[in-house]
Amino acid sequence: MKSLRVAVAAALMSTVVFALPAGAAGPDIEASVHTISRFKTGSDATRFGKLEFLGGLQFSSNDSMLQSLSAIRFRPDGKSFVSVLDTGHWLTGQIERDAEGRLSGLSRLQVSPLL
């Protein structure tokens, strides 16, 4: 029963997320982004079995609505994302990558209320 509720909630979230009109988001917000270049401190390893570590991102903002992410989903383009914040808002934006495909930053961050 619990897995059915989770599946229904995920389906509803996906429907709402992909139905959001482009103009539903608020103005761009500022965030400082720190790239994480190593998966394990002191190691340059990037391959872990079939997985390859492409980097990580840590971000912070003075915007009080950006406190914690509850969920994140990438759109079909693999660059744009929609996430749910613990403050009851959507966070949308784009992942930036360098020439080698490694994570390098975030752009077009916007916060808007859940509908």
PDB file of C-alpha atoms in Angstrom:
ATOM      1  CA  MET A   1       0.000   0.000   0.000  1.00  0.00           C
ATOM      2  CA  LYS A   2       2.841   2.375   0.868  1.00  0.00           C
ATOM      3  CA  SER A   3       4.547   1.760  -2.493  1.00  0.00           C
ATOM      4  CA  LEU A   4       1.267   2.535  -4.282  1.00  0.00           C
ATOM      5  CA  ARG A   5       0.994   5.871  -2.442  1.00  0.00           C
ATOM      6  CA  VAL A   6       4.592   6.707  -3.341  1.00  0.00           C
ATOM      7  CA  ALA A   7       3.978   5.818  -7.002  1.00  0.00           C
ATOM      8  CA  VAL A   8       0.808   7.933  -7.130  1.00  0.00           C
ATOM      9  CA  ALA A   9       2.564  10.871  -5.439  1.00  0.00           C
ATOM     10  CA  ALA A  10       5.492  10.616  -7.880  1.00  0.00           C
ATOM     11  CA  ALA A  11       3.134  10.485 -10.858  1.00  0.00           C
ATOM     12  CA  LEU A  12       1.217  13.523  -9.624  1.00  0.00           C
ATOM     13  CA  MET A  13       4.429  15.440  -8.990  1.00  0.00           C
ATOM     14  CA  SER A  14       5.709  14.613 -12.477  1.00  0.00           C
ATOM     15  CA  THR A  15       2.433  15.731 -14.022  1.00  0.00           C
ATOM     16  CA  VAL A  16       2.442  19.032 -12.144  1.00  0.00           C
ATOM     17  CA  VAL A  17       6.152  19.664 -12.707  1.00  0.00           C
ATOM     18  CA  PHE A  18       6.022  19.143 -16.447  1.00  0.00           C
ATOM     19  CA  ALA A  19       2.783  21.119 -16.687  1.00  0.00           C
ATOM     20  CA  LEU A  20       4.301  24.222 -15.087  1.00  0.00           C
ATOM     21  CA  PRO A  21       4.212  27.088 -17.572  1.00  0.00           C
ATOM     22  CA  ALA A  22       7.529  28.796 -18.257  1.00  0.00           C
ATOM     23  CA  GLY A  23       6.256  32.051 -16.734  1.00  0.00           C
ATOM     24  CA  ALA A  24       5.159  30.433 -13.450  1.00  0.00           C
ATOM     25  CA  ALA A  25       8.561  30.874 -11.823  1.00  0.00           C
ATOM     26  CA  GLY A  26       9.641  33.974  -9.960  1.00  0.00           C
ATOM     27  CA  PRO A  27      12.654  36.154 -10.721  1.00  0.00           C
ATOM     28  CA  ASP A  28      16.160  34.668 -10.914  1.00  0.00           C
ATOM     29  CA  ILE A  29      17.821  34.287  -7.515  1.00  0.00           C
ATOM     30  CA  GLU A  30      21.495  34.445  -6.626  1.00  0.00           C
ATOM     31  CA  ALA A  31      23.372  31.466  -5.227  1.00  0.00           C
ATOM     32  CA  SER A  32      27.044  30.800  -4.682  1.00  0.00           C
ATOM     33  CA  VAL A  33      28.167  27.465  -6.077  1.00  0.00           C
ATOM     34  CA  HIS A  34      31.191  25.419  -5.045  1.00  0.00           C
ATOM     35  CA  THR A  35      32.227  22.541  -7.292  1.00  0.00           C
ATOM     36  CA  ILE A  36      33.168  19.201  -5.771  1.00  0.00           C
ATOM     37  CA  SER A  37      35.835  17.644  -7.967  1.00  0.00           C
ATOM     38  CA  ARG A  38      36.591  14.496  -5.974  1.00  0.00           C
ATOM     39  CA  PHE A  39      34.283  11.761  -4.816  1.00  0.00           C
ATOM     40  CA  LYS A  40      36.672  10.638  -2.109  1.00  0.00           C
ATOM     41  CA  THR A  41      38.996  13.035  -0.281  1.00  0.00           C
ATOM     42  CA  GLY A  42      42.617  12.440  -1.212  1.00  0.00           C
ATOM     43  CA  SER A  43      41.780  10.271  -4.224  1.00  0.00           C
ATOM     44  CA  ASP A  44      41.648  11.130  -7.922  1.00  0.00           C
ATOM     45  CA  ALA A  45      39.536   8.047  -8.690  1.00  0.00           C
ATOM     46  CA  THR A  46      36.531   8.763 -10.896  1.00  0.00           C
ATOM     47  CA  ARG A  47      35.469   5.225 -11.852  1.00  0.00           C
ATOM     48  CA  PHE A  48      33.528   3.094  -9.391  1.00  0.00           C
ATOM     49  CA  GLY A  49      32.495  -0.088 -11.158  1.00  0.00           C
ATOM     50  CA  LYS A  50      30.246   0.966 -14.030  1.00  0.00           C
ATOM     51  CA  LEU A  51      29.757   4.438 -12.570  1.00  0.00           C
ATOM     52  CA  GLU A  52      31.852   7.513 -13.321  1.00  0.00           C
ATOM     53  CA  PHE A  53      31.916  10.473 -10.943  1.00  0.00           C
ATOM     54  CA  LEU A  54      31.382  13.670 -12.968  1.00  0.00           C
ATOM     55  CA  GLY A  55      31.541  16.052 -10.042  1.00  0.00           C
ATOM     56  CA  GLY A  56      29.222  17.527  -7.489  1.00  0.00           C
ATOM     57  CA  LEU A  57      27.824  20.915  -6.603  1.00  0.00           C
ATOM     58  CA  GLN A  58      27.278  22.569  -3.252  1.00  0.00           C
ATOM     59  CA  PHE A  59      25.253  25.752  -3.284  1.00  0.00           C
ATOM     60  CA  SER A  60      24.122  28.342  -0.774  1.00  0.00           C
ATOM     61  CA  SER A  61      22.080  31.504  -0.960  1.00  0.00           C
ATOM     62  CA  ASN A  62      20.994  34.410   1.190  1.00  0.00           C
ATOM     63  CA  ASP A  63      17.452  33.731  -0.029  1.00  0.00           C
ATOM     64  CA  SER A  64      15.609  32.305   3.003  1.00  0.00           C
ATOM     65  CA  MET A  65      13.532  29.983   0.803  1.00  0.00           C
ATOM     66  CA  LEU A  66      16.630  28.012  -0.265  1.00  0.00           C
ATOM     67  CA  GLN A  67      17.167  25.954   2.857  1.00  0.00           C
ATOM     68  CA  SER A  68      16.696  22.296   1.931  1.00  0.00           C
ATOM     69  CA  LEU A  69      15.786  20.271  -1.132  1.00  0.00           C
ATOM     70  CA  SER A  70      13.206  17.543  -0.670  1.00  0.00           C
ATOM     71  CA  ALA A  71      13.350  16.157  -4.214  1.00  0.00           C
ATOM     72  CA  ILE A  72      14.904  16.876  -7.594  1.00  0.00           C
ATOM     73  CA  ARG A  73      13.924  15.713 -11.075  1.00  0.00           C
ATOM     74  CA  PHE A  74      15.696  16.422 -14.334  1.00  0.00           C
ATOM     75  CA  ARG A  75      13.718  17.339 -17.403  1.00  0.00           C
ATOM     76  CA  PRO A  76      14.218  15.380 -20.650  1.00  0.00           C
ATOM     77  CA  ASP A  77      16.991  17.737 -21.837  1.00  0.00           C
ATOM     78  CA  GLY A  78      19.187  16.474 -18.954  1.00  0.00           C
ATOM     79  CA  LYS A  79      20.141  20.050 -18.072  1.00  0.00           C
ATOM     80  CA  SER A  80      17.009  21.688 -16.662  1.00  0.00           C
ATOM     81  CA  PHE A  81      15.685  20.560 -13.300  1.00  0.00           C
ATOM     82  CA  VAL A  82      12.736  21.046 -10.980  1.00  0.00           C
ATOM     83  CA  SER A  83      13.041  20.481  -7.254  1.00  0.00           C
ATOM     84  CA  VAL A  84      10.766  20.774  -4.250  1.00  0.00           C
ATOM     85  CA  LEU A  85      12.037  22.864  -1.349  1.00  0.00           C
ATOM     86  CA  ASP A  86      11.212  22.205   2.307  1.00  0.00           C
ATOM     87  CA  THR A  87       9.750  25.723   2.378  1.00  0.00           C
ATOM     88  CA  GLY A  88       6.856  24.678   0.115  1.00  0.00           C
ATOM     89  CA  HIS A  89       8.252  26.103  -3.105  1.00  0.00           C
ATOM     90  CA  TRP A  90       9.551  24.881  -6.446  1.00  0.00           C
ATOM     91  CA  LEU A  91      13.165  25.548  -7.400  1.00  0.00           C
ATOM     92  CA  THR A  92      13.891  25.432 -11.116  1.00  0.00           C
ATOM     93  CA  GLY A  93      17.182  25.960 -12.877  1.00  0.00           C
ATOM     94  CA  GLN A  94      19.847  24.475 -15.080  1.00  0.00           C
ATOM     95  CA  ILE A  95      22.992  22.456 -14.437  1.00  0.00           C
ATOM     96  CA  GLU A  96      26.058  23.830 -16.214  1.00  0.00           C
ATOM     97  CA  ARG A  97      28.878  21.582 -17.423  1.00  0.00           C
ATOM     98  CA  ASP A  98      32.429  22.248 -18.576  1.00  0.00           C
ATOM     99  CA  ALA A  99      33.901  21.096 -21.913  1.00  0.00           C
ATOM    100  CA  GLU A 100      34.592  17.636 -20.433  1.00  0.00           C
ATOM    101  CA  GLY A 101      31.008  17.188 -19.206  1.00  0.00           C
ATOM    102  CA  ARG A 102      31.812  17.728 -15.532  1.00  0.00           C
ATOM    103  CA  LEU A 103      29.408  19.702 -13.348  1.00  0.00           C
ATOM    104  CA  SER A 104      30.523  23.329 -13.195  1.00  0.00           C
ATOM    105  CA  GLY A 105      27.643  25.428 -11.903  1.00  0.00           C
ATOM    106  CA  LEU A 106      23.975  26.345 -11.712  1.00  0.00           C
ATOM    107  CA  SER A 107      22.107  28.951 -13.709  1.00  0.00           C
ATOM    108  CA  ARG A 108      18.612  30.386 -14.120  1.00  0.00           C
ATOM    109  CA  LEU A 109      17.634  29.533 -10.523  1.00  0.00           C
ATOM    110  CA  GLN A 110      14.058  30.560  -9.823  1.00  0.00           C
ATOM    111  CA  VAL A 111      11.790  29.954  -6.834  1.00  0.00           C
ATOM    112  CA  SER A 112       8.003  29.889  -7.094  1.00  0.00           C
ATOM    113  CA  PRO A 113       5.208  28.733  -4.768  1.00  0.00           C
ATOM    114  CA  LEU A 114       3.755  25.236  -5.092  1.00  0.00           C
ATOM    115  CA  LEU A 115       0.411  25.346  -6.883  1.00  0.00           C
TER     116      LEU A 115
END
